[in-house]
Amino acid sequence: ARDPDKEPAKVGKVVAIGPAKIHESGGYFESGVKMGDTVVFKPYGVDKIYLDNVEHIIIPFENVRGTLNEKK
């Protein structure tokens, strides 16, 4: 059986951000990512869509593990 925890992380560029996730107290979780960021994410539990023959991946908030932004 496939173990999703052993799948290697993937890297992608943020081209859109959905609404913030609401937690139990009614506040919002801040994602910490912004448009143009390069993110590391777990590849399972994502949705793939195609726009103009280009694959885009919709990543749940919980799957983003960090950013790999260049220092300026």
Short mmCIF file of N, CA and C in Angstrom, two decimals:
data_model
loop_
_atom_site.label_atom_id
_atom_site.label_comp_id
_atom_site.label_asym_id
_atom_site.label_seq_id
_atom_site.Cartn_x
_atom_site.Cartn_y
_atom_site.Cartn_z
N ALA A 1 0.83 -1.19 0.00
CA ALA A 1 0.00 0.00 0.00
C ALA A 1 0.88 1.25 0.00
N ARG A 2 0.38 2.28 -0.63
CA ARG A 2 1.11 3.55 -0.74
C ARG A 2 1.03 4.30 0.58
N ASP A 3 2.16 4.79 1.06
CA ASP A 3 2.21 5.57 2.30
C ASP A 3 2.44 7.03 1.93
N PRO A 4 1.39 7.88 2.02
CA PRO A 4 1.54 9.28 1.61
C PRO A 4 2.59 10.04 2.41
N ASP A 5 2.87 9.64 3.64
CA ASP A 5 3.88 10.33 4.43
C ASP A 5 5.28 10.11 3.91
N LYS A 6 5.48 9.10 3.07
CA LYS A 6 6.80 8.81 2.53
C LYS A 6 7.00 9.38 1.13
N GLU A 7 5.97 10.01 0.58
CA GLU A 7 6.10 10.63 -0.74
C GLU A 7 6.94 11.89 -0.60
N PRO A 8 7.85 12.14 -1.53
CA PRO A 8 8.68 13.35 -1.44
C PRO A 8 7.84 14.61 -1.65
N ALA A 9 8.26 15.68 -1.01
CA ALA A 9 7.58 16.96 -1.17
C ALA A 9 7.79 17.48 -2.59
N LYS A 10 6.90 18.34 -3.03
CA LYS A 10 6.99 18.96 -4.34
C LYS A 10 7.17 20.47 -4.16
N VAL A 11 7.57 21.13 -5.22
CA VAL A 11 7.79 22.58 -5.20
C VAL A 11 6.95 23.20 -6.31
N GLY A 12 6.33 24.35 -6.01
CA GLY A 12 5.54 25.04 -7.02
C GLY A 12 5.48 26.53 -6.74
N LYS A 13 5.00 27.28 -7.73
CA LYS A 13 4.89 28.74 -7.60
C LYS A 13 3.43 29.12 -7.37
N VAL A 14 3.20 30.03 -6.43
CA VAL A 14 1.85 30.47 -6.09
C VAL A 14 1.36 31.45 -7.16
N VAL A 15 0.23 31.11 -7.82
CA VAL A 15 -0.35 31.98 -8.83
C VAL A 15 -1.70 32.53 -8.39
N ALA A 16 -2.27 31.99 -7.32
CA ALA A 16 -3.53 32.48 -6.76
C ALA A 16 -3.65 31.98 -5.33
N ILE A 17 -4.37 32.75 -4.51
CA ILE A 17 -4.58 32.37 -3.11
C ILE A 17 -6.07 32.50 -2.82
N GLY A 18 -6.63 31.45 -2.24
CA GLY A 18 -8.04 31.48 -1.87
C GLY A 18 -8.26 32.21 -0.56
N PRO A 19 -9.51 32.21 -0.10
CA PRO A 19 -9.81 32.89 1.16
C PRO A 19 -9.10 32.22 2.34
N ALA A 20 -8.87 32.99 3.39
CA ALA A 20 -8.20 32.46 4.58
C ALA A 20 -9.06 31.38 5.23
N LYS A 21 -8.41 30.46 5.89
CA LYS A 21 -9.12 29.40 6.59
C LYS A 21 -9.55 29.91 7.96
N ILE A 22 -10.78 29.61 8.32
CA ILE A 22 -11.32 30.06 9.61
C ILE A 22 -11.11 28.96 10.65
N HIS A 23 -10.60 29.32 11.84
CA HIS A 23 -10.46 28.31 12.88
C HIS A 23 -11.63 28.39 13.85
N GLU A 24 -11.68 27.45 14.77
CA GLU A 24 -12.83 27.27 15.67
C GLU A 24 -13.27 28.53 16.40
N SER A 25 -12.33 29.40 16.77
CA SER A 25 -12.68 30.60 17.53
C SER A 25 -13.28 31.70 16.65
N GLY A 26 -13.33 31.46 15.34
CA GLY A 26 -13.88 32.45 14.42
C GLY A 26 -12.84 33.34 13.79
N GLY A 27 -11.59 33.25 14.24
CA GLY A 27 -10.50 34.01 13.64
C GLY A 27 -10.00 33.33 12.37
N TYR A 28 -8.98 33.89 11.79
CA TYR A 28 -8.42 33.36 10.54
C TYR A 28 -6.99 32.87 10.75
N PHE A 29 -6.66 31.78 10.07
CA PHE A 29 -5.27 31.33 9.99
C PHE A 29 -4.62 32.12 8.87
N GLU A 30 -3.46 32.63 9.10
CA GLU A 30 -2.70 33.30 8.04
C GLU A 30 -1.85 32.25 7.35
N SER A 31 -1.91 32.20 6.04
CA SER A 31 -1.18 31.17 5.29
C SER A 31 0.32 31.44 5.27
N GLY A 32 0.72 32.71 5.34
CA GLY A 32 2.14 33.03 5.28
C GLY A 32 2.72 33.01 3.88
N VAL A 33 1.88 32.76 2.88
CA VAL A 33 2.36 32.79 1.50
C VAL A 33 1.67 33.91 0.74
N LYS A 34 2.33 34.36 -0.33
CA LYS A 34 1.74 35.41 -1.17
C LYS A 34 1.98 35.07 -2.64
N MET A 35 1.31 35.80 -3.49
CA MET A 35 1.45 35.59 -4.93
C MET A 35 2.92 35.66 -5.32
N GLY A 36 3.35 34.72 -6.15
CA GLY A 36 4.73 34.70 -6.63
C GLY A 36 5.68 33.88 -5.77
N ASP A 37 5.27 33.52 -4.54
CA ASP A 37 6.12 32.70 -3.68
C ASP A 37 6.34 31.32 -4.29
N THR A 38 7.50 30.74 -4.02
CA THR A 38 7.77 29.35 -4.34
C THR A 38 7.57 28.56 -3.06
N VAL A 39 6.69 27.56 -3.11
CA VAL A 39 6.34 26.82 -1.90
C VAL A 39 6.71 25.35 -2.01
N VAL A 40 6.95 24.74 -0.87
CA VAL A 40 7.15 23.30 -0.75
C VAL A 40 5.85 22.75 -0.19
N PHE A 41 5.32 21.67 -0.81
CA PHE A 41 4.05 21.13 -0.36
C PHE A 41 4.03 19.61 -0.45
N LYS A 42 3.17 19.02 0.35
CA LYS A 42 2.94 17.58 0.28
C LYS A 42 2.03 17.31 -0.90
N PRO A 43 2.35 16.34 -1.76
CA PRO A 43 1.62 16.16 -3.00
C PRO A 43 0.30 15.41 -2.90
N TYR A 44 -0.01 14.78 -1.78
CA TYR A 44 -1.28 14.05 -1.71
C TYR A 44 -2.39 14.98 -1.23
N GLY A 45 -3.61 14.64 -1.61
CA GLY A 45 -4.76 15.45 -1.19
C GLY A 45 -4.89 16.76 -1.93
N VAL A 46 -4.28 16.86 -3.10
CA VAL A 46 -4.39 18.08 -3.91
C VAL A 46 -5.36 17.83 -5.06
N ASP A 47 -5.87 18.90 -5.63
CA ASP A 47 -6.72 18.81 -6.81
C ASP A 47 -5.96 19.42 -7.98
N LYS A 48 -6.02 18.75 -9.12
CA LYS A 48 -5.38 19.26 -10.33
C LYS A 48 -6.44 19.75 -11.29
N ILE A 49 -6.20 20.95 -11.85
CA ILE A 49 -7.08 21.49 -12.88
C ILE A 49 -6.22 21.96 -14.04
N TYR A 50 -6.82 22.08 -15.21
CA TYR A 50 -6.11 22.55 -16.39
C TYR A 50 -6.80 23.79 -16.93
N LEU A 51 -6.02 24.86 -17.09
CA LEU A 51 -6.50 26.10 -17.68
C LEU A 51 -5.61 26.40 -18.87
N ASP A 52 -6.20 26.50 -20.04
CA ASP A 52 -5.44 26.73 -21.27
C ASP A 52 -4.32 25.70 -21.42
N ASN A 53 -4.63 24.44 -21.13
CA ASN A 53 -3.69 23.31 -21.25
C ASN A 53 -2.50 23.41 -20.29
N VAL A 54 -2.60 24.20 -19.24
CA VAL A 54 -1.55 24.31 -18.23
C VAL A 54 -2.09 23.72 -16.94
N GLU A 55 -1.33 22.78 -16.36
CA GLU A 55 -1.76 22.16 -15.12
C GLU A 55 -1.56 23.12 -13.94
N HIS A 56 -2.59 23.25 -13.12
CA HIS A 56 -2.53 24.01 -11.88
C HIS A 56 -2.94 23.08 -10.76
N ILE A 57 -2.33 23.23 -9.60
CA ILE A 57 -2.63 22.37 -8.47
C ILE A 57 -3.22 23.21 -7.36
N ILE A 58 -4.38 22.78 -6.86
CA ILE A 58 -5.02 23.43 -5.72
C ILE A 58 -4.55 22.69 -4.48
N ILE A 59 -3.84 23.42 -3.61
CA ILE A 59 -3.20 22.80 -2.44
C ILE A 59 -3.92 23.23 -1.17
N PRO A 60 -4.35 22.27 -0.35
CA PRO A 60 -4.95 22.65 0.93
C PRO A 60 -3.93 23.37 1.82
N PHE A 61 -4.41 24.30 2.60
CA PHE A 61 -3.60 25.08 3.52
C PHE A 61 -2.63 24.19 4.31
N GLU A 62 -3.13 23.05 4.79
CA GLU A 62 -2.34 22.17 5.64
C GLU A 62 -1.17 21.50 4.91
N ASN A 63 -1.23 21.45 3.59
CA ASN A 63 -0.19 20.76 2.82
C ASN A 63 1.03 21.63 2.53
N VAL A 64 0.90 22.94 2.68
CA VAL A 64 2.04 23.84 2.43
C VAL A 64 3.00 23.73 3.61
N ARG A 65 4.25 23.41 3.31
CA ARG A 65 5.25 23.19 4.36
C ARG A 65 6.21 24.36 4.54
N GLY A 66 6.31 25.24 3.55
CA GLY A 66 7.21 26.37 3.67
C GLY A 66 7.42 27.04 2.34
N THR A 67 8.23 28.11 2.37
CA THR A 67 8.54 28.84 1.14
C THR A 67 10.03 28.79 0.85
N LEU A 68 10.37 28.96 -0.40
CA LEU A 68 11.77 28.96 -0.85
C LEU A 68 12.05 30.25 -1.61
N ASN A 69 11.79 31.37 -1.00
CA ASN A 69 11.97 32.65 -1.68
C ASN A 69 13.42 33.08 -1.66
N GLU A 70 13.83 33.71 -2.76
CA GLU A 70 15.20 34.21 -2.86
C GLU A 70 15.39 35.44 -2.00
N LYS A 71 16.58 35.57 -1.45
CA LYS A 71 16.91 36.77 -0.68
C LYS A 71 17.21 37.90 -1.65
N LYS A 72 16.77 39.08 -1.31
CA LYS A 72 16.99 40.24 -2.19
C LYS A 72 18.04 41.15 -1.62
#
